[in-house]
Every structure is written in structure tokens, then in C-alpha cells.
Amino acid sequence: MRGHSSASIVAIWWLTMISPLYGQQPIKWQIHDMERPVPPVVDPGTVSTQSEAGRPPADAIVLFDGKDLSQWLGGDGGPAKWKVGNGYMEVEPGTGDIASKSSFGDCQLHLEFSEPLPGSGESQERGNSGVFLMGLYEIQVLDSYHNRTYADGQAAAVYGQYPPLVNASRPPGEWQMYDIVFQAPRFAADGRLLRPARVTMLHNGLLVHYNVELTGPTAHKKRPPYKSHPEKLPLKLQDHHNPVRFRNIWIRELKPDAFGES
Ligand code: MG
């Protein structure tokens, strides 16, 4: 009995020691305190259907509303050269990646994509594109509907690092959704990594990543280490020579308190 209670004391001590590592701050408000500030009211917009893109939340920065590429640049810094169709943009193979004019760090990103129909090519050559957070950290876009490839390179993978928890891919030609919560890495003034980037993500409404820690920038056949970079960088979409379509792209910048930091 005595042994059991000292084990419990050790367990409680241990939990006390490690709990700050999980970033949970103590609640400084009394329970049900009417003085506690209430969150801002935000019109959440509407959810997309297959036939129609939804309306973004009122506090989002709209990066693509289906009409034009005014929020985007080509890789050379000139105008983005991808095609704009009726309510969507489409990769124009060979014209290069496109980058958002604005830069972002911590964020919630929503985007929708549709894989080429009919599908063609296999593995990484089938409907490949990518969402590069900060231009460095790729969430793979691929036609992974009955298309085998390496697990850490299928749709919704953190490329080369983490396969999605499930393959929630819809058939080519259907609209699919990514909802990504991204915590940018933090660097010290001397360039040292203080905290890695983290990703939580839903693919078509299903959880595919929960708070995974990125090992560094994503790359093909290697896992390069972090290199210090600004707090905010442009979002990039990849031209991998497949005519993938995108629509309804919006982003909400998050403050450190979203992650329990002050
Ligand atoms: Mg890709």
C-alpha cells in the first residue's frame, strides 16, 4: 500500500513537471466570470457544395474567390500565369508555381481542389500539385483515389514526413477540401530553432494530422534541417505539370494565443 502511494506521488510530480511542456496555461479567470472578455462575433460564411463554392468567413483574407489571380504572383515575381475558368483557377503546366502577394505565418487555411478528369498517370504523376505553407512546407496535393504511391507523398501528406491518418480522397473531378492549422516555426535572433512548425489538418472534413511537428522544410528524398526565416512568407501553390484546379482559397491569420502562447 505504501509503495503504491509513493508511486502515485511520483506520478503526480512527474505530470506536474511535464505539463508545462504541453503549453497549457493556467486559467486566470474565475469560473463563469462575467468580466471575462467574450470572443469577437464572426459570420462563419457557408460551406461549399460540389456545384457551388461556399462563402468565406467574414474575418478571412480571400486569396481566390473564383474570379481572378489578383492576389497571386508567378515564380518570377511577374503576374501569375495559371488559367482562370468559371469559378476556378487551373495549373497551366510549365508556367511555374504561384505565390500569394501577401505573406503569412501562423494561420488557418482553407482551400479546395479538383483533380483532372479523366485521371491520367500513376503514383506521383497523377494530379500532383502542392500547398506550400510559407513556400517551404508542402502539404501534398495528388489524385490519391485508387492511386498507390509512397505513403508520405500521397494526398494530404506532409510531404516526405507524415502520411495522412486516413486517405479521404474523392474521385477525380470532385471538389475536395483542405482545412489546415499551421503554427510557423520560431527562431531565435541568432537563427537557432526555438520551436518547430506544427500542422493540424482536415481533408474533406476528416482529421489527417493532429499537431505534427515538422522536421524542417519538405523536400524530395531528403529531410533538410530548419533554416531561420522571417515570421511570415508567401503561400505557394505548385505547378507539377498536372492541370489541377483550385477554388475558394481563404486564410485567417492566427495570433500566438491561438496556440496557448501569450
Ligand atoms: Mg506536390
Short mmCIF file of N, CA, C and O in Angstrom, two decimals, residues 5 8-9 11-12 27 69 78 87 91 97 104 120-121 123 150 160 166 171 182 191 222 235 239 247-248 252 259:
data_model
loop_
_atom_site.label_atom_id
_atom_site.label_comp_id
_atom_site.label_asym_id
_atom_site.label_seq_id
_atom_site.Cartn_x
_atom_site.Cartn_y
_atom_site.Cartn_z
N SER A 5 1.26 4.30 -2.86
CA SER A 5 1.05 5.74 -2.75
C SER A 5 2.30 6.52 -3.14
O SER A 5 2.19 7.59 -3.73
N SER A 8 2.18 6.85 -6.71
CA SER A 8 1.23 7.89 -7.15
C SER A 8 1.84 9.27 -6.99
O SER A 8 1.67 10.14 -7.86
N ILE A 9 2.56 9.46 -5.88
CA ILE A 9 3.18 10.78 -5.67
C ILE A 9 4.19 11.07 -6.77
O ILE A 9 4.21 12.16 -7.35
N ALA A 11 4.08 9.84 -9.76
CA ALA A 11 3.33 10.09 -11.00
C ALA A 11 2.80 11.52 -11.03
O ALA A 11 2.89 12.21 -12.06
N ILE A 12 2.28 11.99 -9.90
CA ILE A 12 1.73 13.35 -9.85
C ILE A 12 2.85 14.38 -10.02
O ILE A 12 2.73 15.34 -10.79
N ILE A 27 -5.77 28.81 -16.17
CA ILE A 27 -6.85 29.76 -16.43
C ILE A 27 -6.81 30.83 -15.36
O ILE A 27 -6.91 30.52 -14.17
N LEU A 69 -6.66 36.24 -60.47
CA LEU A 69 -5.44 35.90 -59.74
C LEU A 69 -4.77 37.14 -59.17
O LEU A 69 -3.54 37.19 -59.03
N GLY A 78 6.49 38.14 -61.60
CA GLY A 78 5.54 38.76 -62.53
C GLY A 78 4.13 38.22 -62.28
O GLY A 78 3.90 37.54 -61.29
N GLY A 87 -15.11 30.10 -62.07
CA GLY A 87 -15.12 29.83 -60.63
C GLY A 87 -13.91 29.07 -60.12
O GLY A 87 -13.88 28.69 -58.95
N VAL A 91 -3.85 24.96 -62.84
CA VAL A 91 -2.41 24.97 -63.12
C VAL A 91 -2.22 24.97 -64.64
O VAL A 91 -2.80 24.13 -65.34
N ASP A 97 5.27 27.65 -60.30
CA ASP A 97 4.48 27.81 -59.08
C ASP A 97 3.93 29.23 -59.02
O ASP A 97 4.48 30.14 -59.64
N PHE A 104 2.38 35.16 -44.86
CA PHE A 104 1.65 34.63 -43.71
C PHE A 104 2.53 33.74 -42.86
O PHE A 104 3.46 33.11 -43.36
N SER A 120 -5.07 10.72 -65.33
CA SER A 120 -4.04 10.05 -66.14
C SER A 120 -2.73 10.07 -65.37
O SER A 120 -2.51 10.94 -64.53
N GLY A 121 -1.89 9.10 -65.66
CA GLY A 121 -0.61 8.99 -64.96
C GLY A 121 -0.77 8.17 -63.69
O GLY A 121 -1.89 7.89 -63.25
N SER A 123 0.97 7.10 -59.64
CA SER A 123 1.79 7.48 -58.49
C SER A 123 1.94 9.01 -58.42
O SER A 123 0.93 9.72 -58.43
N TYR A 150 4.04 6.33 -52.55
CA TYR A 150 4.59 6.21 -51.20
C TYR A 150 3.71 6.99 -50.22
O TYR A 150 3.17 8.04 -50.56
N GLY A 160 6.98 13.85 -47.53
CA GLY A 160 8.23 13.24 -47.08
C GLY A 160 8.35 13.08 -45.58
O GLY A 160 9.38 12.61 -45.09
N VAL A 166 -5.78 9.08 -42.57
CA VAL A 166 -6.64 8.31 -43.47
C VAL A 166 -6.54 8.89 -44.87
O VAL A 166 -6.14 10.04 -45.05
N PRO A 171 -13.07 11.04 -55.78
CA PRO A 171 -12.68 10.74 -57.16
C PRO A 171 -12.28 12.01 -57.93
O PRO A 171 -12.72 13.11 -57.57
N PHE A 182 -1.82 25.92 -39.14
CA PHE A 182 -0.35 25.90 -39.23
C PHE A 182 0.25 26.83 -38.20
O PHE A 182 -0.13 28.01 -38.10
N GLY A 191 19.33 32.68 -35.08
CA GLY A 191 18.99 31.69 -36.10
C GLY A 191 18.69 30.31 -35.57
O GLY A 191 18.24 29.44 -36.30
N LYS A 222 14.74 13.83 -49.28
CA LYS A 222 15.58 14.27 -48.17
C LYS A 222 14.76 15.07 -47.15
O LYS A 222 13.67 15.54 -47.46
N LEU A 235 2.47 32.16 -49.32
CA LEU A 235 1.94 30.81 -49.56
C LEU A 235 2.18 30.48 -51.03
O LEU A 235 2.00 31.34 -51.89
N ASP A 239 3.15 24.09 -59.42
CA ASP A 239 2.97 23.60 -60.79
C ASP A 239 3.80 22.33 -60.93
O ASP A 239 5.03 22.39 -61.05
N ARG A 247 -10.21 26.30 -55.98
CA ARG A 247 -11.22 27.34 -55.78
C ARG A 247 -11.31 27.67 -54.29
O ARG A 247 -10.76 26.95 -53.45
N ASN A 248 -12.01 28.74 -53.97
CA ASN A 248 -12.35 29.11 -52.59
C ASN A 248 -11.16 29.00 -51.64
O ASN A 248 -11.14 28.17 -50.73
N ARG A 252 -6.96 32.74 -42.50
CA ARG A 252 -7.15 33.57 -41.31
C ARG A 252 -5.85 33.56 -40.53
O ARG A 252 -5.36 32.49 -40.16
N PHE A 259 -2.49 29.33 -29.84
CA PHE A 259 -1.71 28.14 -29.51
C PHE A 259 -1.34 28.11 -28.02
O PHE A 259 -0.39 27.43 -27.63
#
